[in-house]
Amino acid sequence: GVQTCALPMPSIGYGSDKRTRNIHPNGFKSVVISNVSELEMLMMHNRTYAATVAHNVSSKVRRSIVERAEQLAIRVTNANAKLRAEDDA
């Protein structure tokens, strides 16, 4: 059969501006981290970078990452993921 496909192909023209490439709507670049030491690398860059906790991080580690991020004033994009209703804030 004749295949007519009107979907736009991926092409280089769709790339976003170099300056804004990895920047999220909240104005930060996000960096995926899996542990507290990776979070501390972002300490120097907390103006430009926000941490995103990797999705395979356990909720125990996740809680300690989020707490440490608060001390370092680092923005965590998915801070309340996987917290469930645990009332020990």
mmCIF file as gemmi writes it, N, C-alpha and C atoms, coordinates in Angstrom:
data_model
loop_
_atom_site.group_PDB
_atom_site.id
_atom_site.type_symbol
_atom_site.label_atom_id
_atom_site.label_alt_id
_atom_site.label_comp_id
_atom_site.label_asym_id
_atom_site.label_entity_id
_atom_site.label_seq_id
_atom_site.pdbx_PDB_ins_code
_atom_site.Cartn_x
_atom_site.Cartn_y
_atom_site.Cartn_z
_atom_site.occupancy
_atom_site.B_iso_or_equiv
_atom_site.pdbx_formal_charge
_atom_site.auth_seq_id
_atom_site.auth_asym_id
_atom_site.pdbx_PDB_model_num
ATOM 1 N N . GLY Axp A 1 ? 0.808 -1.2 0 1 0 ? 1 A 1
ATOM 2 C CA . GLY Axp A 1 ? 0 0 0 1 0 ? 1 A 1
ATOM 3 C C . GLY Axp A 1 ? 0.85 1.263 0 1 0 ? 1 A 1
ATOM 4 N N . VAL Axp A 2 ? 0.222 2.351 -0.381 1 0 ? 2 A 1
ATOM 5 C CA . VAL Axp A 2 ? 0.934 3.628 -0.383 1 0 ? 2 A 1
ATOM 6 C C . VAL Axp A 2 ? 0.893 4.208 1.022 1 0 ? 2 A 1
ATOM 7 N N . GLN Axp A 3 ? 2.067 4.458 1.586 1 0 ? 3 A 1
ATOM 8 C CA . GLN Axp A 3 ? 2.085 5 2.949 1 0 ? 3 A 1
ATOM 9 C C . GLN Axp A 3 ? 2.288 6.506 2.886 1 0 ? 3 A 1
ATOM 10 N N . THR Axp A 4 ? 1.247 7.26 3.198 1 0 ? 4 A 1
ATOM 11 C CA . THR Axp A 4 ? 1.42 8.703 3.294 1 0 ? 4 A 1
ATOM 12 C C . THR Axp A 4 ? 1.448 9.049 4.767 1 0 ? 4 A 1
ATOM 13 N N . CYS Axp A 5 ? 2.571 9.558 5.229 1 0 ? 5 A 1
ATOM 14 C CA . CYS Axp A 5 ? 2.739 9.82 6.655 1 0 ? 5 A 1
ATOM 15 C C . CYS Axp A 5 ? 2.953 11.305 6.832 1 0 ? 5 A 1
ATOM 16 N N . ALA Axp A 6 ? 2.028 11.985 7.494 1 0 ? 6 A 1
ATOM 17 C CA . ALA Axp A 6 ? 2.119 13.441 7.594 1 0 ? 6 A 1
ATOM 18 C C . ALA Axp A 6 ? 2.71 13.876 8.93 1 0 ? 6 A 1
ATOM 19 N N . LEU Axp A 7 ? 3.341 12.946 9.668 1 0 ? 7 A 1
ATOM 20 C CA . LEU Axp A 7 ? 3.936 13.364 10.947 1 0 ? 7 A 1
ATOM 21 C C . LEU Axp A 7 ? 5.246 14.097 10.698 1 0 ? 7 A 1
ATOM 22 N N . PRO Axp A 8 ? 5.503 15.171 11.428 1 0 ? 8 A 1
ATOM 23 C CA . PRO Axp A 8 ? 6.787 15.859 11.24 1 0 ? 8 A 1
ATOM 24 C C . PRO Axp A 8 ? 7.934 14.965 11.701 1 0 ? 8 A 1
ATOM 25 N N . MET Axp A 9 ? 8.976 14.886 10.915 1 0 ? 9 A 1
ATOM 26 C CA . MET Axp A 9 ? 10.126 14.075 11.302 1 0 ? 9 A 1
ATOM 27 C C . MET Axp A 9 ? 10.978 14.841 12.297 1 0 ? 9 A 1
ATOM 28 N N . PRO Axp A 10 ? 11.707 14.113 13.164 1 0 ? 10 A 1
ATOM 29 C CA . PRO Axp A 10 ? 12.643 14.832 14.047 1 0 ? 10 A 1
ATOM 30 C C . PRO Axp A 10 ? 13.719 15.482 13.197 1 0 ? 10 A 1
ATOM 31 N N . SER Axp A 11 ? 13.925 16.745 13.354 1 0 ? 11 A 1
ATOM 32 C CA . SER Axp A 11 ? 14.982 17.379 12.58 1 0 ? 11 A 1
ATOM 33 C C . SER Axp A 11 ? 15.688 18.399 13.464 1 0 ? 11 A 1
ATOM 34 N N . ILE Axp A 12 ? 16.901 18.746 13.063 1 0 ? 12 A 1
ATOM 35 C CA . ILE Axp A 12 ? 17.75 19.572 13.922 1 0 ? 12 A 1
ATOM 36 C C . ILE Axp A 12 ? 17.128 20.936 14.168 1 0 ? 12 A 1
ATOM 37 N N . GLY Axp A 13 ? 16.225 21.346 13.287 1 0 ? 13 A 1
ATOM 38 C CA . GLY Axp A 13 ? 15.631 22.664 13.439 1 0 ? 13 A 1
ATOM 39 C C . GLY Axp A 13 ? 14.795 22.821 14.695 1 0 ? 13 A 1
ATOM 40 N N . TYR Axp A 14 ? 14.403 21.677 15.295 1 0 ? 14 A 1
ATOM 41 C CA . TYR Axp A 14 ? 13.569 21.775 16.489 1 0 ? 14 A 1
ATOM 42 C C . TYR Axp A 14 ? 14.38 22.027 17.751 1 0 ? 14 A 1
ATOM 43 N N . GLY Axp A 15 ? 15.716 21.944 17.658 1 0 ? 15 A 1
ATOM 44 C CA . GLY Axp A 15 ? 16.526 22.129 18.863 1 0 ? 15 A 1
ATOM 45 C C . GLY Axp A 15 ? 16.275 23.489 19.465 1 0 ? 15 A 1
ATOM 46 N N . SER Axp A 16 ? 16.236 23.576 20.809 1 0 ? 16 A 1
ATOM 47 C CA . SER Axp A 16 ? 15.981 24.875 21.409 1 0 ? 16 A 1
ATOM 48 C C . SER Axp A 16 ? 17.282 25.669 21.492 1 0 ? 16 A 1
ATOM 49 N N . ASP Axp A 17 ? 17.147 26.941 21.783 1 0 ? 17 A 1
ATOM 50 C CA . ASP Axp A 17 ? 18.279 27.838 21.889 1 0 ? 17 A 1
ATOM 51 C C . ASP Axp A 17 ? 19.348 27.281 22.842 1 0 ? 17 A 1
ATOM 52 N N . LYS Axp A 18 ? 20.603 27.383 22.44 1 0 ? 18 A 1
ATOM 53 C CA . LYS Axp A 18 ? 21.692 26.87 23.272 1 0 ? 18 A 1
ATOM 54 C C . LYS Axp A 18 ? 21.601 27.382 24.711 1 0 ? 18 A 1
ATOM 55 N N . ARG Axp A 19 ? 21.309 28.664 24.863 1 0 ? 19 A 1
ATOM 56 C CA . ARG Axp A 19 ? 21.334 29.236 26.213 1 0 ? 19 A 1
ATOM 57 C C . ARG Axp A 19 ? 20.234 28.67 27.084 1 0 ? 19 A 1
ATOM 58 N N . THR Axp A 20 ? 19.126 28.25 26.464 1 0 ? 20 A 1
ATOM 59 C CA . THR Axp A 20 ? 17.996 27.836 27.289 1 0 ? 20 A 1
ATOM 60 C C . THR Axp A 20 ? 17.792 26.339 27.237 1 0 ? 20 A 1
ATOM 61 N N . ARG Axp A 21 ? 18.763 25.596 26.665 1 0 ? 21 A 1
ATOM 62 C CA . ARG Axp A 21 ? 18.487 24.212 26.326 1 0 ? 21 A 1
ATOM 63 C C . ARG Axp A 21 ? 17.932 23.357 27.446 1 0 ? 21 A 1
ATOM 64 N N . ASN Axp A 22 ? 18.644 23.256 28.581 1 0 ? 22 A 1
ATOM 65 C CA . ASN Axp A 22 ? 18.152 22.326 29.607 1 0 ? 22 A 1
ATOM 66 C C . ASN Axp A 22 ? 17.355 23.027 30.692 1 0 ? 22 A 1
ATOM 67 N N . ILE Axp A 23 ? 16.903 24.243 30.397 1 0 ? 23 A 1
ATOM 68 C CA . ILE Axp A 23 ? 16.271 25.02 31.454 1 0 ? 23 A 1
ATOM 69 C C . ILE Axp A 23 ? 14.793 24.699 31.534 1 0 ? 23 A 1
ATOM 70 N N . HIS Axp A 24 ? 14.319 24.452 32.737 1 0 ? 24 A 1
ATOM 71 C CA . HIS Axp A 24 ? 12.925 24.117 32.959 1 0 ? 24 A 1
ATOM 72 C C . HIS Axp A 24 ? 12.09 25.377 33.088 1 0 ? 24 A 1
ATOM 73 N N . PRO Axp A 25 ? 10.79 25.213 33.028 1 0 ? 25 A 1
ATOM 74 C CA . PRO Axp A 25 ? 9.914 26.379 33.183 1 0 ? 25 A 1
ATOM 75 C C . PRO Axp A 25 ? 10.176 27.147 34.468 1 0 ? 25 A 1
ATOM 76 N N . ASN Axp A 26 ? 10.691 26.471 35.502 1 0 ? 26 A 1
ATOM 77 C CA . ASN Axp A 26 ? 10.937 27.188 36.751 1 0 ? 26 A 1
ATOM 78 C C . ASN Axp A 26 ? 12.264 27.933 36.723 1 0 ? 26 A 1
ATOM 79 N N . GLY Axp A 27 ? 12.967 27.946 35.607 1 0 ? 27 A 1
ATOM 80 C CA . GLY Axp A 27 ? 14.176 28.746 35.495 1 0 ? 27 A 1
ATOM 81 C C . GLY Axp A 27 ? 15.429 28.025 35.943 1 0 ? 27 A 1
ATOM 82 N N . PHE Axp A 28 ? 15.346 26.755 36.295 1 0 ? 28 A 1
ATOM 83 C CA . PHE Axp A 28 ? 16.523 26.014 36.729 1 0 ? 28 A 1
ATOM 84 C C . PHE Axp A 28 ? 16.886 24.954 35.7 1 0 ? 28 A 1
ATOM 85 N N . LYS Axp A 29 ? 18.162 24.58 35.692 1 0 ? 29 A 1
ATOM 86 C CA . LYS Axp A 29 ? 18.535 23.372 34.95 1 0 ? 29 A 1
ATOM 87 C C . LYS Axp A 29 ? 18.424 22.227 35.934 1 0 ? 29 A 1
ATOM 88 N N . SER Axp A 30 ? 17.914 21.085 35.496 1 0 ? 30 A 1
ATOM 89 C CA . SER Axp A 30 ? 17.772 20.038 36.489 1 0 ? 30 A 1
ATOM 90 C C . SER Axp A 30 ? 18.841 19.001 36.323 1 0 ? 30 A 1
ATOM 91 N N . VAL Axp A 31 ? 19.305 18.476 37.451 1 0 ? 31 A 1
ATOM 92 C CA . VAL Axp A 31 ? 20.34 17.468 37.479 1 0 ? 31 A 1
ATOM 93 C C . VAL Axp A 31 ? 19.773 16.304 38.266 1 0 ? 31 A 1
ATOM 94 N N . VAL Axp A 32 ? 19.847 15.112 37.706 1 0 ? 32 A 1
ATOM 95 C CA . VAL Axp A 32 ? 19.295 13.956 38.405 1 0 ? 32 A 1
ATOM 96 C C . VAL Axp A 32 ? 20.342 13.424 39.371 1 0 ? 32 A 1
ATOM 97 N N . ILE Axp A 33 ? 19.958 13.247 40.624 1 0 ? 33 A 1
ATOM 98 C CA . ILE Axp A 33 ? 20.909 12.782 41.625 1 0 ? 33 A 1
ATOM 99 C C . ILE Axp A 33 ? 20.362 11.545 42.297 1 0 ? 33 A 1
ATOM 100 N N . SER Axp A 34 ? 21.255 10.708 42.806 1 0 ? 34 A 1
ATOM 101 C CA . SER Axp A 34 ? 20.833 9.473 43.458 1 0 ? 34 A 1
ATOM 102 C C . SER Axp A 34 ? 21.286 9.381 44.897 1 0 ? 34 A 1
ATOM 103 N N . ASN Axp A 35 ? 22.102 10.294 45.361 1 0 ? 35 A 1
ATOM 104 C CA . ASN Axp A 35 ? 22.539 10.211 46.75 1 0 ? 35 A 1
ATOM 105 C C . ASN Axp A 35 ? 22.956 11.579 47.266 1 0 ? 35 A 1
ATOM 106 N N . VAL Axp A 36 ? 23.243 11.632 48.57 1 0 ? 36 A 1
ATOM 107 C CA . VAL Axp A 36 ? 23.483 12.929 49.201 1 0 ? 36 A 1
ATOM 108 C C . VAL Axp A 36 ? 24.768 13.572 48.697 1 0 ? 36 A 1
ATOM 109 N N . SER Axp A 37 ? 25.788 12.751 48.376 1 0 ? 37 A 1
ATOM 110 C CA . SER Axp A 37 ? 27.051 13.36 47.942 1 0 ? 37 A 1
ATOM 111 C C . SER Axp A 37 ? 26.887 14.033 46.578 1 0 ? 37 A 1
ATOM 112 N N . GLU Axp A 38 ? 26.046 13.461 45.711 1 0 ? 38 A 1
ATOM 113 C CA . GLU Axp A 38 ? 25.817 14.126 44.431 1 0 ? 38 A 1
ATOM 114 C C . GLU Axp A 38 ? 25.074 15.434 44.641 1 0 ? 38 A 1
ATOM 115 N N . LEU Axp A 39 ? 24.216 15.442 45.649 1 0 ? 39 A 1
ATOM 116 C CA . LEU Axp A 39 ? 23.487 16.666 45.957 1 0 ? 39 A 1
ATOM 117 C C . LEU Axp A 39 ? 24.472 17.762 46.362 1 0 ? 39 A 1
ATOM 118 N N . GLU Axp A 40 ? 25.507 17.375 47.105 1 0 ? 40 A 1
ATOM 119 C CA . GLU Axp A 40 ? 26.423 18.399 47.604 1 0 ? 40 A 1
ATOM 120 C C . GLU Axp A 40 ? 27.276 18.993 46.502 1 0 ? 40 A 1
ATOM 121 N N . MET Axp A 41 ? 27.422 18.29 45.377 1 0 ? 41 A 1
ATOM 122 C CA . MET Axp A 41 ? 28.117 18.895 44.235 1 0 ? 41 A 1
ATOM 123 C C . MET Axp A 41 ? 27.363 20.114 43.74 1 0 ? 41 A 1
ATOM 124 N N . LEU Axp A 42 ? 26.039 20.119 43.938 1 0 ? 42 A 1
ATOM 125 C CA . LEU Axp A 42 ? 25.234 21.219 43.415 1 0 ? 42 A 1
ATOM 126 C C . LEU Axp A 42 ? 25.276 22.434 44.339 1 0 ? 42 A 1
ATOM 127 N N . MET Axp A 43 ? 25.937 22.273 45.46 1 0 ? 43 A 1
ATOM 128 C CA . MET Axp A 43 ? 25.933 23.35 46.446 1 0 ? 43 A 1
ATOM 129 C C . MET Axp A 43 ? 26.405 24.662 45.827 1 0 ? 43 A 1
ATOM 130 N N . MET Axp A 44 ? 27.478 24.58 45.025 1 0 ? 44 A 1
ATOM 131 C CA . MET Axp A 44 ? 28.061 25.778 44.427 1 0 ? 44 A 1
ATOM 132 C C . MET Axp A 44 ? 27.132 26.375 43.368 1 0 ? 44 A 1
ATOM 133 N N . HIS Axp A 45 ? 26.246 25.537 42.807 1 0 ? 45 A 1
ATOM 134 C CA . HIS Axp A 45 ? 25.481 25.994 41.651 1 0 ? 45 A 1
ATOM 135 C C . HIS Axp A 45 ? 24.005 26.149 41.959 1 0 ? 45 A 1
ATOM 136 N N . ASN Axp A 46 ? 23.633 26.362 43.209 1 0 ? 46 A 1
ATOM 137 C CA . ASN Axp A 46 ? 22.209 26.323 43.495 1 0 ? 46 A 1
ATOM 138 C C . ASN Axp A 46 ? 21.454 27.487 42.865 1 0 ? 46 A 1
ATOM 139 N N . ARG Axp A 47 ? 22.171 28.432 42.232 1 0 ? 47 A 1
ATOM 140 C CA . ARG Axp A 47 ? 21.459 29.47 41.486 1 0 ? 47 A 1
ATOM 141 C C . ARG Axp A 47 ? 20.933 28.934 40.159 1 0 ? 47 A 1
ATOM 142 N N . THR Axp A 48 ? 21.72 28.072 39.503 1 0 ? 48 A 1
ATOM 143 C CA . THR Axp A 48 ? 21.307 27.607 38.176 1 0 ? 48 A 1
ATOM 144 C C . THR Axp A 48 ? 20.697 26.22 38.176 1 0 ? 48 A 1
ATOM 145 N N . TYR Axp A 49 ? 21.093 25.397 39.141 1 0 ? 49 A 1
ATOM 146 C CA . TYR Axp A 49 ? 20.691 23.999 39.047 1 0 ? 49 A 1
ATOM 147 C C . TYR Axp A 49 ? 19.662 23.628 40.091 1 0 ? 49 A 1
ATOM 148 N N . ALA Axp A 50 ? 18.731 22.801 39.687 1 0 ? 50 A 1
ATOM 149 C CA . ALA Axp A 50 ? 17.802 22.202 40.636 1 0 ? 50 A 1
ATOM 150 C C . ALA Axp A 50 ? 18.067 20.712 40.637 1 0 ? 50 A 1
ATOM 151 N N . ALA Axp A 51 ? 17.91 20.08 41.79 1 0 ? 51 A 1
ATOM 152 C CA . ALA Axp A 51 ? 18.119 18.643 41.86 1 0 ? 51 A 1
ATOM 153 C C . ALA Axp A 51 ? 16.822 17.933 41.522 1 0 ? 51 A 1
ATOM 154 N N . THR Axp A 52 ? 16.94 16.815 40.849 1 0 ? 52 A 1
ATOM 155 C CA . THR Axp A 52 ? 15.794 15.933 40.638 1 0 ? 52 A 1
ATOM 156 C C . THR Axp A 52 ? 16.217 14.59 41.19 1 0 ? 52 A 1
ATOM 157 N N . VAL Axp A 53 ? 15.447 14.053 42.116 1 0 ? 53 A 1
ATOM 158 C CA . VAL Axp A 53 ? 15.837 12.785 42.712 1 0 ? 53 A 1
ATOM 159 C C . VAL Axp A 53 ? 15.503 11.668 41.732 1 0 ? 53 A 1
ATOM 160 N N . ALA Axp A 54 ? 16.476 10.804 41.455 1 0 ? 54 A 1
ATOM 161 C CA . ALA Axp A 54 ? 16.268 9.728 40.488 1 0 ? 54 A 1
ATOM 162 C C . ALA Axp A 54 ? 15.115 8.852 40.945 1 0 ? 54 A 1
ATOM 163 N N . HIS Axp A 55 ? 14.415 8.258 39.967 1 0 ? 55 A 1
ATOM 164 C CA . HIS Axp A 55 ? 13.166 7.592 40.336 1 0 ? 55 A 1
ATOM 165 C C . HIS Axp A 55 ? 13.393 6.258 41.008 1 0 ? 55 A 1
ATOM 166 N N . ASN Axp A 56 ? 14.618 5.735 40.97 1 0 ? 56 A 1
ATOM 167 C CA . ASN Axp A 56 ? 14.845 4.443 41.619 1 0 ? 56 A 1
ATOM 168 C C . ASN Axp A 56 ? 15.465 4.596 42.999 1 0 ? 56 A 1
ATOM 169 N N . VAL Axp A 57 ? 15.39 5.812 43.566 1 0 ? 57 A 1
ATOM 170 C CA . VAL Axp A 57 ? 15.948 6.047 44.897 1 0 ? 57 A 1
ATOM 171 C C . VAL Axp A 57 ? 14.905 5.665 45.942 1 0 ? 57 A 1
ATOM 172 N N . SER Axp A 58 ? 15.343 4.965 46.973 1 0 ? 58 A 1
ATOM 173 C CA . SER Axp A 58 ? 14.386 4.524 47.996 1 0 ? 58 A 1
ATOM 174 C C . SER Axp A 58 ? 13.852 5.72 48.763 1 0 ? 58 A 1
ATOM 175 N N . SER Axp A 59 ? 12.672 5.519 49.379 1 0 ? 59 A 1
ATOM 176 C CA . SER Axp A 59 ? 12.063 6.656 50.061 1 0 ? 59 A 1
ATOM 177 C C . SER Axp A 59 ? 12.892 7.08 51.273 1 0 ? 59 A 1
ATOM 178 N N . LYS Axp A 60 ? 13.644 6.133 51.853 1 0 ? 60 A 1
ATOM 179 C CA . LYS Axp A 60 ? 14.479 6.487 53.001 1 0 ? 60 A 1
ATOM 180 C C . LYS Axp A 60 ? 15.595 7.451 52.565 1 0 ? 60 A 1
ATOM 181 N N . VAL Axp A 61 ? 16.326 7.048 51.511 1 0 ? 61 A 1
ATOM 182 C CA . VAL Axp A 61 ? 17.399 7.896 50.986 1 0 ? 61 A 1
ATOM 183 C C . VAL Axp A 61 ? 16.818 9.213 50.486 1 0 ? 61 A 1
ATOM 184 N N . ARG Axp A 62 ? 15.666 9.107 49.819 1 0 ? 62 A 1
ATOM 185 C CA . ARG Axp A 62 ? 15.02 10.29 49.275 1 0 ? 62 A 1
ATOM 186 C C . ARG Axp A 62 ? 14.745 11.319 50.355 1 0 ? 62 A 1
ATOM 187 N N . ARG Axp A 63 ? 14.287 10.828 51.537 1 0 ? 63 A 1
ATOM 188 C CA . ARG Axp A 63 ? 13.975 11.779 52.595 1 0 ? 63 A 1
ATOM 189 C C . ARG Axp A 63 ? 15.239 12.487 53.052 1 0 ? 63 A 1
ATOM 190 N N . SER Axp A 64 ? 16.346 11.746 53.158 1 0 ? 64 A 1
ATOM 191 C CA . SER Axp A 64 ? 17.568 12.394 53.621 1 0 ? 64 A 1
ATOM 192 C C . SER Axp A 64 ? 18.102 13.372 52.578 1 0 ? 64 A 1
ATOM 193 N N . ILE Axp A 65 ? 17.908 13.045 51.296 1 0 ? 65 A 1
ATOM 194 C CA . ILE Axp A 65 ? 18.331 13.98 50.251 1 0 ? 65 A 1
ATOM 195 C C . ILE Axp A 65 ? 17.524 15.274 50.349 1 0 ? 65 A 1
ATOM 196 N N . VAL Axp A 66 ? 16.22 15.131 50.534 1 0 ? 66 A 1
ATOM 197 C CA . VAL Axp A 66 ? 15.368 16.325 50.574 1 0 ? 66 A 1
ATOM 198 C C . VAL Axp A 66 ? 15.713 17.182 51.792 1 0 ? 66 A 1
ATOM 199 N N . GLU Axp A 67 ? 15.997 16.524 52.925 1 0 ? 67 A 1
ATOM 200 C CA . GLU Axp A 67 ? 16.365 17.305 54.115 1 0 ? 67 A 1
ATOM 201 C C . GLU Axp A 67 ? 17.658 18.052 53.889 1 0 ? 67 A 1
ATOM 202 N N . ARG Axp A 68 ? 18.662 17.358 53.325 1 0 ? 68 A 1
ATOM 203 C CA . ARG Axp A 68 ? 19.955 17.993 53.083 1 0 ? 68 A 1
ATOM 204 C C . ARG Axp A 68 ? 19.792 19.141 52.098 1 0 ? 68 A 1
ATOM 205 N N . ALA Axp A 69 ? 18.925 18.967 51.127 1 0 ? 69 A 1
ATOM 206 C CA . ALA Axp A 69 ? 18.721 20.025 50.135 1 0 ? 69 A 1
ATOM 207 C C . ALA Axp A 69 ? 18.172 21.279 50.796 1 0 ? 69 A 1
ATOM 208 N N . GLU Axp A 70 ? 17.321 21.074 51.808 1 0 ? 70 A 1
ATOM 209 C CA . GLU Axp A 70 ? 16.774 22.252 52.491 1 0 ? 70 A 1
ATOM 210 C C . GLU Axp A 70 ? 17.877 22.998 53.221 1 0 ? 70 A 1
ATOM 211 N N . GLN Axp A 71 ? 18.8 22.259 53.842 1 0 ? 71 A 1
ATOM 212 C CA . GLN Axp A 71 ? 19.897 22.923 54.551 1 0 ? 71 A 1
ATOM 213 C C . GLN Axp A 71 ? 20.78 23.704 53.58 1 0 ? 71 A 1
ATOM 214 N N . LEU Axp A 72 ? 20.977 23.153 52.373 1 0 ? 72 A 1
ATOM 215 C CA . LEU Axp A 72 ? 21.861 23.795 51.404 1 0 ? 72 A 1
ATOM 216 C C . LEU Axp A 72 ? 21.123 24.775 50.511 1 0 ? 72 A 1
ATOM 217 N N . ALA Axp A 73 ? 19.822 24.928 50.727 1 0 ? 73 A 1
ATOM 218 C CA . ALA Axp A 73 ? 19.008 25.821 49.904 1 0 ? 73 A 1
ATOM 219 C C . ALA Axp A 73 ? 19.057 25.416 48.436 1 0 ? 73 A 1
ATOM 220 N N . ILE Axp A 74 ? 18.983 24.124 48.163 1 0 ? 74 A 1
ATOM 221 C CA . ILE Axp A 74 ? 18.93 23.64 46.793 1 0 ? 74 A 1
ATOM 222 C C . ILE Axp A 74 ? 17.489 23.283 46.472 1 0 ? 74 A 1
ATOM 223 N N . ARG Axp A 75 ? 17.07 23.672 45.275 1 0 ? 75 A 1
ATOM 224 C CA . ARG Axp A 75 ? 15.713 23.404 44.854 1 0 ? 75 A 1
ATOM 225 C C . ARG Axp A 75 ? 15.601 21.946 44.409 1 0 ? 75 A 1
ATOM 226 N N . VAL Axp A 76 ? 14.656 21.213 44.974 1 0 ? 76 A 1
ATOM 227 C CA . VAL Axp A 76 ? 14.427 19.839 44.523 1 0 ? 76 A 1
ATOM 228 C C . VAL Axp A 76 ? 13.116 19.812 43.753 1 0 ? 76 A 1
ATOM 229 N N . THR Axp A 77 ? 13.174 19.376 42.483 1 0 ? 77 A 1
ATOM 230 C CA . THR Axp A 77 ? 11.979 19.486 41.649 1 0 ? 77 A 1
ATOM 231 C C . THR Axp A 77 ? 10.9 18.508 42.076 1 0 ? 77 A 1
ATOM 232 N N . ASN Axp A 78 ? 11.292 17.318 42.529 1 0 ? 78 A 1
ATOM 233 C CA . ASN Axp A 78 ? 10.266 16.351 42.906 1 0 ? 78 A 1
ATOM 234 C C . ASN Axp A 78 ? 10.389 15.975 44.379 1 0 ? 78 A 1
ATOM 235 N N . ALA Axp A 79 ? 10.448 17.008 45.23 1 0 ? 79 A 1
ATOM 236 C CA . ALA Axp A 79 ? 10.695 16.782 46.652 1 0 ? 79 A 1
ATOM 237 C C . ALA Axp A 79 ? 9.628 15.928 47.306 1 0 ? 79 A 1
ATOM 238 N N . ASN Axp A 80 ? 8.368 16.089 46.875 1 0 ? 80 A 1
ATOM 239 C CA . ASN Axp A 80 ? 7.311 15.372 47.583 1 0 ? 80 A 1
ATOM 240 C C . ASN Axp A 80 ? 6.94 14.061 46.911 1 0 ? 80 A 1
ATOM 241 N N . ALA Axp A 81 ? 7.745 13.619 45.942 1 0 ? 81 A 1
ATOM 242 C CA . ALA Axp A 81 ? 7.461 12.32 45.323 1 0 ? 81 A 1
ATOM 243 C C . ALA Axp A 81 ? 7.708 11.221 46.349 1 0 ? 81 A 1
ATOM 244 N N . LYS Axp A 82 ? 6.896 10.206 46.297 1 0 ? 82 A 1
ATOM 245 C CA . LYS Axp A 82 ? 7.085 9.004 47.133 1 0 ? 82 A 1
ATOM 246 C C . LYS Axp A 82 ? 7.081 9.282 48.625 1 0 ? 82 A 1
ATOM 247 N N . LEU Axp A 83 ? 6.515 10.391 49.074 1 0 ? 83 A 1
ATOM 248 C CA . LEU Axp A 83 ? 6.537 10.628 50.517 1 0 ? 83 A 1
ATOM 249 C C . LEU Axp A 83 ? 5.385 9.949 51.224 1 0 ? 83 A 1
ATOM 250 N N . ARG Axp A 84 ? 4.286 9.742 50.508 1 0 ? 84 A 1
ATOM 251 C CA . ARG Axp A 84 ? 3.1 9.155 51.119 1 0 ? 84 A 1
ATOM 252 C C . ARG Axp A 84 ? 2.678 9.933 52.376 1 0 ? 84 A 1
ATOM 253 N N . ALA Axp A 85 ? 1.631 9.523 53.037 1 0 ? 85 A 1
ATOM 254 C CA . ALA Axp A 85 ? 1.173 10.306 54.179 1 0 ? 85 A 1
ATOM 255 C C . ALA Axp A 85 ? 1.851 9.833 55.454 1 0 ? 85 A 1
ATOM 256 N N . GLU Axp A 86 ? 3.127 10.208 55.598 1 0 ? 86 A 1
ATOM 257 C CA . GLU Axp A 86 ? 3.845 9.838 56.814 1 0 ? 86 A 1
ATOM 258 C C . GLU Axp A 86 ? 3.939 11.082 57.673 1 0 ? 86 A 1
ATOM 259 N N . ASP Axp A 87 ? 3.344 11.049 58.834 1 0 ? 87 A 1
ATOM 260 C CA . ASP Axp A 87 ? 3.293 12.264 59.637 1 0 ? 87 A 1
ATOM 261 C C . ASP Axp A 87 ? 4.46 12.33 60.604 1 0 ? 87 A 1
ATOM 262 N N . ASP Axp A 88 ? 5.685 12.425 60.054 1 0 ? 88 A 1
ATOM 263 C CA . ASP Axp A 88 ? 6.847 12.625 60.948 1 0 ? 88 A 1
ATOM 264 C C . ASP Axp A 88 ? 7.671 13.785 60.421 1 0 ? 88 A 1
ATOM 265 N N . ALA Axp A 89 ? 6.983 14.821 59.932 1 0 ? 89 A 1
ATOM 266 C CA . ALA Axp A 89 ? 7.692 15.948 59.336 1 0 ? 89 A 1
ATOM 267 C C . ALA Axp A 89 ? 8.477 16.716 60.393 1 0 ? 89 A 1
